[in-house]
Short mmCIF file of C-alpha atoms and ligand atoms in Angstrom, two decimals:
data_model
loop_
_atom_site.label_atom_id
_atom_site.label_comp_id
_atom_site.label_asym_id
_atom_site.label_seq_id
_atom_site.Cartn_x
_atom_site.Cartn_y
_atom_site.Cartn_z
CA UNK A 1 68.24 110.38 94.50
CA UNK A 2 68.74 106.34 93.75
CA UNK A 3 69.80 104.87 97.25
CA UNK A 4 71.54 101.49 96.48
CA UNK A 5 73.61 98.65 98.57
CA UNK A 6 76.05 96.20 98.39
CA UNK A 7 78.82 94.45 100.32
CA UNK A 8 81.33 95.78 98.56
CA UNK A 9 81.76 99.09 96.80
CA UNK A 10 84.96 99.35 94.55
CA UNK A 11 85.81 102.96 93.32
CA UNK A 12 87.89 102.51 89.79
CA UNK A 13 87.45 100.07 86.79
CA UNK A 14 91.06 99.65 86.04
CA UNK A 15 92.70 95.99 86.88
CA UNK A 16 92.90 96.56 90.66
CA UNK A 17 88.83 97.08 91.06
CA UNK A 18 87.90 94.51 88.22
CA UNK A 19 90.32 92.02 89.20
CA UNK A 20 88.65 92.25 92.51
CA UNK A 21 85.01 92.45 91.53
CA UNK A 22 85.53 89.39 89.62
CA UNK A 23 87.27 87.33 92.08
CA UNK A 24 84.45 88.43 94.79
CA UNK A 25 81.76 87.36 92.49
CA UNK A 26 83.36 83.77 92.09
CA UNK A 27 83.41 83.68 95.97
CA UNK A 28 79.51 85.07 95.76
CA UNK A 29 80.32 88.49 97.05
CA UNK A 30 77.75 91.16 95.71
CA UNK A 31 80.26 94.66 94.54
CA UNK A 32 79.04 97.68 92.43
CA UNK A 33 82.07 99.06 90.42
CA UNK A 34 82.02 102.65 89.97
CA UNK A 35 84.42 104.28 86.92
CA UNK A 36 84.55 107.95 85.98
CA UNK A 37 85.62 107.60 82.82
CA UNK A 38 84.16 105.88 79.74
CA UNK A 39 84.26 102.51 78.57
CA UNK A 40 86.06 103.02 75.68
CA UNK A 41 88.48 105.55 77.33
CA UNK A 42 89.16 102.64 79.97
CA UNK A 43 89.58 100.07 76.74
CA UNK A 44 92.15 102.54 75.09
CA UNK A 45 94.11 103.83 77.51
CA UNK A 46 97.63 102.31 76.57
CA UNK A 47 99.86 101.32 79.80
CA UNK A 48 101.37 98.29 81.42
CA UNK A 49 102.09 95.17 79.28
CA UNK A 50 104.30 92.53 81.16
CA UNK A 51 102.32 89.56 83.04
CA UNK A 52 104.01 87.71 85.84
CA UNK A 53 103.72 84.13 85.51
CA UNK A 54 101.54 84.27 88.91
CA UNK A 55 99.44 87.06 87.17
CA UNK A 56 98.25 84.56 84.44
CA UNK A 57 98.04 81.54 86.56
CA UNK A 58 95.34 84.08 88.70
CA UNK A 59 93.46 85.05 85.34
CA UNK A 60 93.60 81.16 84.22
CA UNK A 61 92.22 80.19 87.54
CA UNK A 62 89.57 83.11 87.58
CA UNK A 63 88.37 82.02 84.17
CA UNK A 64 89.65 84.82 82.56
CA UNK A 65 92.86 83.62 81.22
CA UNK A 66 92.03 82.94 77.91
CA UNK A 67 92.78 86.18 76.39
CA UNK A 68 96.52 86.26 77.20
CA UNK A 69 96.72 82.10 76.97
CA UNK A 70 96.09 82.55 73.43
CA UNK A 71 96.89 86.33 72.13
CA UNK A 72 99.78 86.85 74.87
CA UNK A 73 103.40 86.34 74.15
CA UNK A 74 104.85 84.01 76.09
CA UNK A 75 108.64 85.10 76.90
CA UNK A 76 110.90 82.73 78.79
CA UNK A 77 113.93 85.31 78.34
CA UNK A 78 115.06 89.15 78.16
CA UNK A 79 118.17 90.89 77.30
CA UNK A 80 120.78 93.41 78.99
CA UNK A 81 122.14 95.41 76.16
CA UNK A 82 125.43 97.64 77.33
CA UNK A 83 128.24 98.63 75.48
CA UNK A 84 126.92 97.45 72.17
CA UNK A 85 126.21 93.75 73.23
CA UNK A 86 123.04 92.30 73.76
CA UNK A 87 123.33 89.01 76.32
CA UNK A 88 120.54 87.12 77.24
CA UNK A 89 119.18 86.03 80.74
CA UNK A 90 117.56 82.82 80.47
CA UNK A 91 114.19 83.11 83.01
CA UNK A 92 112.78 80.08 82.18
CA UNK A 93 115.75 77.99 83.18
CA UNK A 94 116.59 80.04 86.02
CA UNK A 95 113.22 80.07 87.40
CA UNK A 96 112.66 76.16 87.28
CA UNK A 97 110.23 76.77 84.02
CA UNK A 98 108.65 80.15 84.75
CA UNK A 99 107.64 83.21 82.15
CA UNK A 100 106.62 86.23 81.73
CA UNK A 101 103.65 87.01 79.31
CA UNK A 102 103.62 90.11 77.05
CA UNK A 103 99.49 91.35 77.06
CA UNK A 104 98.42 94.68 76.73
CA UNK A 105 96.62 96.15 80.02
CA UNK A 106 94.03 96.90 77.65
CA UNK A 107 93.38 93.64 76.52
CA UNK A 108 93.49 92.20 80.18
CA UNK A 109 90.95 95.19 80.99
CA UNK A 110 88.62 94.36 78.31
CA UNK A 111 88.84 90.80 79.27
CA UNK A 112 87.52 91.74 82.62
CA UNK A 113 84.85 93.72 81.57
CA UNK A 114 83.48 91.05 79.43
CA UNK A 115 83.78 89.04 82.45
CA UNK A 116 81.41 91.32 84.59
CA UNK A 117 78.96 91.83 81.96
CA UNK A 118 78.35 87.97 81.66
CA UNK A 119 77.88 88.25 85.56
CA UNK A 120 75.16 91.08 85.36
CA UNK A 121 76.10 92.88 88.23
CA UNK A 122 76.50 96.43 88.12
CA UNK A 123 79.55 98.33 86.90
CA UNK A 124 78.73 102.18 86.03
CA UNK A 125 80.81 103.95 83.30
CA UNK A 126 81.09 107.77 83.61
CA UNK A 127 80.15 108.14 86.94
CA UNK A 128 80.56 111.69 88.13
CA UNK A 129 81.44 113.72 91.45
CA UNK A 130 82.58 109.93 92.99
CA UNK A 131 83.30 110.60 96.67
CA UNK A 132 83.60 108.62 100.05
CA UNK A 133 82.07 109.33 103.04
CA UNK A 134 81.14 107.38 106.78
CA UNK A 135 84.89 105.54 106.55
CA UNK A 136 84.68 105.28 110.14
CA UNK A 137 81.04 104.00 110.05
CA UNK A 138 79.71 100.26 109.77
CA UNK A 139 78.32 101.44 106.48
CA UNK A 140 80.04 103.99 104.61
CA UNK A 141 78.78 105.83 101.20
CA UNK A 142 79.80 106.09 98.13
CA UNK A 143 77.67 109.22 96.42
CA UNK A 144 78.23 109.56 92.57
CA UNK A 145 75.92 111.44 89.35
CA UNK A 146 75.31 108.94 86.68
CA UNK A 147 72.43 109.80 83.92
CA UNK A 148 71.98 112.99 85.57
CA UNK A 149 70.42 111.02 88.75
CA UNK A 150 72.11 111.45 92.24
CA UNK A 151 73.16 108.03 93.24
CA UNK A 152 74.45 106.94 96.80
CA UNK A 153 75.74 103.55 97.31
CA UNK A 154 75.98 102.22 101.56
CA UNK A 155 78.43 99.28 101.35
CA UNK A 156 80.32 97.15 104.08
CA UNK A 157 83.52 97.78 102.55
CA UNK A 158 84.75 100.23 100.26
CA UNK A 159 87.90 99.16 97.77
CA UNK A 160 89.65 102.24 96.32
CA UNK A 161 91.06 100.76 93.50
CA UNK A 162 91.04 104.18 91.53
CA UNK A 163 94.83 104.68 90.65
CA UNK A 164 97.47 107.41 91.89
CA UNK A 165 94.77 110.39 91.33
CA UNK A 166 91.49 109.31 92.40
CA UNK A 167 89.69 110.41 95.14
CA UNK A 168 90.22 106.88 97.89
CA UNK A 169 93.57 108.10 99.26
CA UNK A 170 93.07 112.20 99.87
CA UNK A 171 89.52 110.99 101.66
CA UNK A 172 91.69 109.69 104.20
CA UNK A 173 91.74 112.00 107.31
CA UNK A 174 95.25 114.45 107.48
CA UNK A 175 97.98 112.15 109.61
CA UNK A 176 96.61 108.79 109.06
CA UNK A 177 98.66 107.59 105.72
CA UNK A 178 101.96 107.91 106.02
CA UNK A 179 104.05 108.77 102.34
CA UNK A 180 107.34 107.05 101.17
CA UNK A 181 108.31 108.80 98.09
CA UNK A 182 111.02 109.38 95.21
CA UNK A 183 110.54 110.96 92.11
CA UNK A 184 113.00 110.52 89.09
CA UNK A 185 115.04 112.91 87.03
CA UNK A 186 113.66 111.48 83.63
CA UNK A 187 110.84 110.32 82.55
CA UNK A 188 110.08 107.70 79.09
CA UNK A 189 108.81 108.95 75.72
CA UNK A 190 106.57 105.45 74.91
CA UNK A 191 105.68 105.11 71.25
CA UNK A 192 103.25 102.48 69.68
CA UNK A 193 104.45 101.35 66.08
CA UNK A 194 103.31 99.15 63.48
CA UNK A 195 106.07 97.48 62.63
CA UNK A 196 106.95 93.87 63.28
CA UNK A 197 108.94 93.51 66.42
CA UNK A 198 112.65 92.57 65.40
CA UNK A 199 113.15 90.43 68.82
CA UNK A 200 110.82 87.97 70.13
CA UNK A 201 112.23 89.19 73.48
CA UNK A 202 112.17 92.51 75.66
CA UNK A 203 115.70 94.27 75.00
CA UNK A 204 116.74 96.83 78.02
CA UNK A 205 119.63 99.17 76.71
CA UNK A 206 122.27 100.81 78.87
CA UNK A 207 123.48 103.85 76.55
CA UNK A 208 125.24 106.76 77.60
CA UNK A 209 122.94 108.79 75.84
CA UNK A 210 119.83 107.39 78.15
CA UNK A 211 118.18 104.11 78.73
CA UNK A 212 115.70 102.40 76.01
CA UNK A 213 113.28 99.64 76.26
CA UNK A 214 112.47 97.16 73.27
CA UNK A 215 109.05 95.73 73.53
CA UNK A 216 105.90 94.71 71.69
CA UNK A 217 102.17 94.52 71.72
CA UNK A 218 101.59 91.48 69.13
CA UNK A 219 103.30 90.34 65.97
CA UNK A 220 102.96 93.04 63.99
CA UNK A 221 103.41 96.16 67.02
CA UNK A 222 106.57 97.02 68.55
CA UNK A 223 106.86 99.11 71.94
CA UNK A 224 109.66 101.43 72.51
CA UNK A 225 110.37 103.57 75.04
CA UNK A 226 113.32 105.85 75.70
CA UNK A 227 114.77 108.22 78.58
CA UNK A 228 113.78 111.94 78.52
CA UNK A 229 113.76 114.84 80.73
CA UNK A 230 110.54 114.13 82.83
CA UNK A 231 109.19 117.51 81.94
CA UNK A 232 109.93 116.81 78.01
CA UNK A 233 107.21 118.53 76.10
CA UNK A 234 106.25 115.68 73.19
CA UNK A 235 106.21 118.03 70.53
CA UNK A 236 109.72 118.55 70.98
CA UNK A 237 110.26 115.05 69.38
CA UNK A 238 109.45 114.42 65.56
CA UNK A 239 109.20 111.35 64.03
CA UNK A 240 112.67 111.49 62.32
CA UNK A 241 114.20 112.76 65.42
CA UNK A 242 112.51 109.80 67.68
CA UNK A 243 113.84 107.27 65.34
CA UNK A 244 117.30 108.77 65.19
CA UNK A 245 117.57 108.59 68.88
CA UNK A 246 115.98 105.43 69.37
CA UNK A 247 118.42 103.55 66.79
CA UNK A 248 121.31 105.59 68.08
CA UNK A 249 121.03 103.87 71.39
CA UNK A 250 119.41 100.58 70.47
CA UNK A 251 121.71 99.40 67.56
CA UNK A 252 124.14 96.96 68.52
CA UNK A 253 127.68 95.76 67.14
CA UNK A 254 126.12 92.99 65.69
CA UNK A 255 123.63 94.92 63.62
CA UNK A 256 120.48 94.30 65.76
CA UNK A 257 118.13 97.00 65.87
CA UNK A 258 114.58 97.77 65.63
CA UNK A 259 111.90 98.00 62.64
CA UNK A 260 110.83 101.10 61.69
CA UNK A 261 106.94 101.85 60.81
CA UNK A 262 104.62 104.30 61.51
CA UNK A 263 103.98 105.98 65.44
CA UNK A 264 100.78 105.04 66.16
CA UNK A 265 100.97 106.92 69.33
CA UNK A 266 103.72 108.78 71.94
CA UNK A 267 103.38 110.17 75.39
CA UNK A 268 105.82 111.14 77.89
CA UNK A 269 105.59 109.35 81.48
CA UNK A 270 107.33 111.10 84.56
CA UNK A 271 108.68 108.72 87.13
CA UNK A 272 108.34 108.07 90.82
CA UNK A 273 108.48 105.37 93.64
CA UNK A 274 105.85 106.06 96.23
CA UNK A 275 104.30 103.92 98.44
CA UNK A 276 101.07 105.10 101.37
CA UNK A 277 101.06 103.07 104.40
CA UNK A 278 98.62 101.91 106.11
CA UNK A 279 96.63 100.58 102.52
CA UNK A 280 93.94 100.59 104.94
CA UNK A 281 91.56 102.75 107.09
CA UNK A 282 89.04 101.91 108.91
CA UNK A 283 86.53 100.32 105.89
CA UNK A 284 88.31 101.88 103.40
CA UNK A 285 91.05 99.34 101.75
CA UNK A 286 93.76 101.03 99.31
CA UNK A 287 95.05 99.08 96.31
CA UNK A 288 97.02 99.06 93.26
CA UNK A 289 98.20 102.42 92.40
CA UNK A 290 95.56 104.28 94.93
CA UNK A 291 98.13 102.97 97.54
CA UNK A 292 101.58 102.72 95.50
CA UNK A 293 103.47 103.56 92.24
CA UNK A 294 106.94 102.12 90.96
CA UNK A 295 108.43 103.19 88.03
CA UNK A 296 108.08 100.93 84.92
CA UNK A 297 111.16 99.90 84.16
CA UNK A 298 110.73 96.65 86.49
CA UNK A 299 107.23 96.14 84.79
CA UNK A 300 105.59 96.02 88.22
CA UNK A 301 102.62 98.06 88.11
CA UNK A 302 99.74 96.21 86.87
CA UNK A 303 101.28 92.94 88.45
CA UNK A 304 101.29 94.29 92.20
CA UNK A 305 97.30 95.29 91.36
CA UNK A 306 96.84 91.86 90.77
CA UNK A 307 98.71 90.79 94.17
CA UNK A 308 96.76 93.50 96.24
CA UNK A 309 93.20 92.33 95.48
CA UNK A 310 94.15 88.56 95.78
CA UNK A 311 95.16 89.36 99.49
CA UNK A 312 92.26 91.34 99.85
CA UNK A 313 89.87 88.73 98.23
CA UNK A 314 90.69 86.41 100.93
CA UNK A 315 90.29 88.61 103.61
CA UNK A 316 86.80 89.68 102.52
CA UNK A 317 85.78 85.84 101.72
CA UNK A 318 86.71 85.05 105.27
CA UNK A 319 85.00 87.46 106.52
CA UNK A 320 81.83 87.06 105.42
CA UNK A 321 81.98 83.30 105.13
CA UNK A 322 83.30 82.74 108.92
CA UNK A 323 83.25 86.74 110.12
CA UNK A 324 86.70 85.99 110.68
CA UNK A 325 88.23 89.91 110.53
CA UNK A 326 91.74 89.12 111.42
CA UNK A 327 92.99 88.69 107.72
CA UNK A 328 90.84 92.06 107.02
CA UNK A 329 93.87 93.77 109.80
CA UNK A 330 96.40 91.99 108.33
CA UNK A 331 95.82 92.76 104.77
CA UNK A 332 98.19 96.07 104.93
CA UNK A 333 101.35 94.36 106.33
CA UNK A 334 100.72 91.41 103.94
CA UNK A 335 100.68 93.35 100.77
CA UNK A 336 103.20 96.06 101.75
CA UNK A 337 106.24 93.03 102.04
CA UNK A 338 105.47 92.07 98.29
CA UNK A 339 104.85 96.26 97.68
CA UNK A 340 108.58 97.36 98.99
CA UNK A 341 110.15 94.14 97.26
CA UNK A 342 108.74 95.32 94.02
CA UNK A 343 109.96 98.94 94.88
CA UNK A 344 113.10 97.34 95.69
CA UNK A 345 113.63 95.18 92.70
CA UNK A 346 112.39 98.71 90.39
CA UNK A 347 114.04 101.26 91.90
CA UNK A 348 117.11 99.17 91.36
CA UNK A 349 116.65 98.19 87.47
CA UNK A 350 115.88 102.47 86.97
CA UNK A 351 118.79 103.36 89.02
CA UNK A 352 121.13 100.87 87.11
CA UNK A 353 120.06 101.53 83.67
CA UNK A 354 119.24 104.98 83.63
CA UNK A 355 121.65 107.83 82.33
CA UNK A 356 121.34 110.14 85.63
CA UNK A 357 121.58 114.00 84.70
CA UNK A 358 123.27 114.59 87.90
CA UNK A 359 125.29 110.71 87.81
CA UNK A 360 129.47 111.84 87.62
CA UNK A 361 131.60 109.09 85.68
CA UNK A 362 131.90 106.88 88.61
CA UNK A 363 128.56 105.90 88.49
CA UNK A 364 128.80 105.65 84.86
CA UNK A 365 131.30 102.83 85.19
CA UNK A 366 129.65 101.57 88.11
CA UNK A 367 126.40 100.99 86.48
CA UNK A 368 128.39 98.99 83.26
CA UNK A 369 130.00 96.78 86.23
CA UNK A 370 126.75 95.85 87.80
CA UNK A 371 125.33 94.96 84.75
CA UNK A 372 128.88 93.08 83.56
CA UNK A 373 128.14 91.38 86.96
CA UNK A 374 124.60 90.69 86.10
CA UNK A 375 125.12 89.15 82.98
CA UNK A 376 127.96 86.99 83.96
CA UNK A 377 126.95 85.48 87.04
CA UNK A 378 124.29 82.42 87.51
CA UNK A 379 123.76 83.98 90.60
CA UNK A 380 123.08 87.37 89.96
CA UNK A 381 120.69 86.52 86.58
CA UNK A 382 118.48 83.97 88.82
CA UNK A 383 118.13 87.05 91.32
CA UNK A 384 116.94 89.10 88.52
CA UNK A 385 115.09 86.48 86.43
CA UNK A 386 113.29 85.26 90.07
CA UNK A 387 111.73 89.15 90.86
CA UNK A 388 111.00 89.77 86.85
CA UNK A 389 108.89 86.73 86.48
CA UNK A 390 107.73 87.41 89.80
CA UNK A 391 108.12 86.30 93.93
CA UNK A 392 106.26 84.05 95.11
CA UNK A 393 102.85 84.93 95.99
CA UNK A 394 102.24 85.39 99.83
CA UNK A 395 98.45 84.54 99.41
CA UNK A 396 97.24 80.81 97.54
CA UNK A 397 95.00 80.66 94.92
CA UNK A 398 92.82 78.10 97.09
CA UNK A 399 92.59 80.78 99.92
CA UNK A 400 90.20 82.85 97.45
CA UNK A 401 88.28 79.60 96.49
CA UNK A 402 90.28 79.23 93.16
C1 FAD B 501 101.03 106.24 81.28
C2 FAD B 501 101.30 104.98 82.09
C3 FAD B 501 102.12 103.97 81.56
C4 FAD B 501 102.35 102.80 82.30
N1 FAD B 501 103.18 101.84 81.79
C5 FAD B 501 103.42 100.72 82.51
C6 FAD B 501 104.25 99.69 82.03
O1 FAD B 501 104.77 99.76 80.92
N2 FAD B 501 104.44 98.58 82.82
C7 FAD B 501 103.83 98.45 84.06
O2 FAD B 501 103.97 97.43 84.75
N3 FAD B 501 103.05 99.42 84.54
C8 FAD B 501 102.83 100.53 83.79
N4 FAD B 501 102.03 101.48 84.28
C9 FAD B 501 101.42 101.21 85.56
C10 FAD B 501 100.19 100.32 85.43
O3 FAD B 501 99.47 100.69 84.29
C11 FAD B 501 99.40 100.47 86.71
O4 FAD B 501 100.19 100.00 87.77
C12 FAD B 501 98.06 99.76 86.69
O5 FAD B 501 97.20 100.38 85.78
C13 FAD B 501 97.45 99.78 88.10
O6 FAD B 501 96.11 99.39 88.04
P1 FAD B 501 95.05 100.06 89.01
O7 FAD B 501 93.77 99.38 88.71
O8 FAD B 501 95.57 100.07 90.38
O9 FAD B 501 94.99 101.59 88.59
P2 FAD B 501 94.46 102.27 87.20
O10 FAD B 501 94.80 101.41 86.04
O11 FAD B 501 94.99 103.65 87.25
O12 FAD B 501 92.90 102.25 87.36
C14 FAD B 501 92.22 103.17 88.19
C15 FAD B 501 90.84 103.39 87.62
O13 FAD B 501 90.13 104.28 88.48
C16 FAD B 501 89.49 105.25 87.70
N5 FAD B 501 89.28 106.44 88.52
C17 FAD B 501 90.17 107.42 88.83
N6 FAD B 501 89.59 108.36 89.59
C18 FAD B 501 88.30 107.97 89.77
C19 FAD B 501 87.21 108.54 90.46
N7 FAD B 501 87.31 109.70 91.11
N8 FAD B 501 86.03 107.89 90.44
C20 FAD B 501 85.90 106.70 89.79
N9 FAD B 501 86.91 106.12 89.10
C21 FAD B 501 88.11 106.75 89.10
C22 FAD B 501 90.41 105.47 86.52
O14 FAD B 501 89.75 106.04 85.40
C23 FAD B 501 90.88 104.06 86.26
O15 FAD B 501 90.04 103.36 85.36
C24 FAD B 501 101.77 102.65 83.57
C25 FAD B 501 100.95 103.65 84.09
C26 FAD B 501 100.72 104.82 83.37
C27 FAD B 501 99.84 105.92 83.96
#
């Protein structure tokens, strides 16, 4: 058995628990990051791709930024497609100069990593049986197997930054968390393809046969993702039949419509809203998708990861610079007003752009109002183009020493 300490112990090396190692090292914090899976699994795994302009000013600011400064796609607009039109919304003028940047997860993840190393302290890969213990004590445990050796880890604080299906959340005692939830009648097919992306903006498409997403990775890799039956099994879907549906919804009356190459890779994503509250218990602090999930259509995910540790940076900072606590209590009700905004602002693009399989033609014409609304009012696209680039952050970047 390998008894080890540290002040903070952060369960999960995706953003959430990297993001947050890194910005406690800048402040001097000691952390030990503890990952199940392997390093290249982590690298690989293909997910969120839409920064928030306050999401890169934290990487720039942390160091880290370079990455999506330089390979990142700097989009200042996106379109509404409905009825065969594309229409642009114009963030960057909207937004008084603001932007979203398109970089893989992956690439901000193996940013981070790189980050750590250069720090030397510890991060363990393929960590097994990871589980909490002493929440309610001044030090709890974190006991994990790595190299065959029994390891258990006492720590001031524990961060369970170990997504919707790790272990942080169901150690919390029966009663304590309360669950918001709503899960989706679709899901999205997502598809990888090497092909050059025919837009240098995201396209979201309205179609009666199902929403679809336009995207990209880099110059030469487009992203697409369309509406399915949550349950849909994959190999339902060939090739041929994928590109028939996709171009069936996507093409527009002008003749836009995207490249064709080969599927690199496809997976089907179910879709829910859920939120736990408190994102804290006793010494055990919830964040990223341990604590919430919204669906991706508002491109959310990875950026409210990002907002959680920030809060929780500066609450651990004060606290061991001036044992102030009182940002430590306050760190739930902080994060969960920029959380439910965020579920807000997604449930609302899903509900409006999705085909619902129980939806009657009302809502049908409904939905093609809001978005003739959206797309025609100054008002309306600075209320979209102000949540996609992101609100403003409730915590400063000087508050975590940045
Ligand atoms: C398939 C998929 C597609 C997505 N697409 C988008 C998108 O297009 N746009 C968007 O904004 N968001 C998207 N998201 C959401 C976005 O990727 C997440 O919001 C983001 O990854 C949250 O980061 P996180 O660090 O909180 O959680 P995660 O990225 O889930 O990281 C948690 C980490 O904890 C590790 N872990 C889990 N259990 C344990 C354990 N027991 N012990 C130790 N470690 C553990 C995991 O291996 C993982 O590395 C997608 C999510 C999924 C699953």
């Amino acid at each position: 058995m390998a008894r080890l300490n540290t002040q903070v112990g952060i369960v999960g090396a995706g953003p959430a628990g990297l993001l947050l190692a890194h910005l406690l090292h800048l402040n001097g914090i000691d952390s030990v990051v503890i990952e199940n899976r392997s390093r290249e699994h982590v690298i690989d795994r293909v997910r969120a791709g839409v920064l928030e302009q306050g999401t890169v000013d934290l990487l720039v600011a942390m160091g880290v930024g370079d990455g999506a400064l330089r390979r990142g796609l700097r989009h200042e607009g996106l379109y509404i497609s409905f009825k065969g039109r594309r229409h642009r919304i114009d963030m960057a003028e909207l937004t008084g100069g603001k932007a979203i940047t398109v970089y893989g997860q992956n690439e901000v993840v193996k940013d981070l990593i790189d980050a750590r190393a250069a720090t030397g302290r510890r991060l363990y890969f393929e960590a097994a049986h990871v589980s909490v213990d002493g929440l309610d004590a001044s030090q709890p445990i974190i006991r994990f197997e790595h190299d065959g050796t029994d390891h258990e880890l006492g720590c001031d604080f524990i961060a369970g930054c170990d997504g919707f299906h790790g272990i942080c959340r169901p150690s919390i005692p029966d009663g304590a968390l309360t669950v918001y939830e709503r899960i989706y009648p679709f899901g999205w097919l997502g598809l990888l393809v090497e092909a050059a992306p025919s837009s240098d903006e995201l396209v979201y498409t309205h179609h009666e046969r199902g929403f679809a997403l336009f995207s990209m990775r880099s110059p030469a890799v487009t992203r697409l993702y369309f509406q399915v039956p949550p349950d849909e099994p994959i190999q339902h879907w060939s090739d041929a039949a994928i590109w028939d549906e996709l171009l069936a919804r996507m093409t527009t009356s002008d003749g836009w419509k995207p490249n064709i190459g080969r599927i690199v890779q496809k997976s089907v994503t179910p879709m829910r809203s859920f939120v736990a509250t408190p994102m804290r218990h006793a010494r055990l602090f919830l964040a990223g998708d341990a604590a919430h999930i919204v669906p991706p259509t508002g491109a959310k995910g990875l950026n409210l990861a990002a907002s959680d540790v920030l809060v929780l940076a500066r609450a651990l900072k004060a606290f061991y610079e001036h044992r102030r606590e009182e940002w430590l209590d306050e760190y739930s009700d902080v994060c969960l007003r920029r959380v439910w905004k965020a579920q807000r602002f997604s449930w609302w693009m899903t509900s409006t752009l999705h085909h619902s399989p129980d939806g009657s033609a009302f809502d049908h014409q409904r939905q093609i109002a809001d978005l003739d609304y959206l797309t025609s009012s100054r008002a309306a696209m600075t209320s979209l183009a102000e949540q996609y680039v992101g609100l403003p952050a409730d915590v400063s970047l000087d508050s975590v020493g940045l």
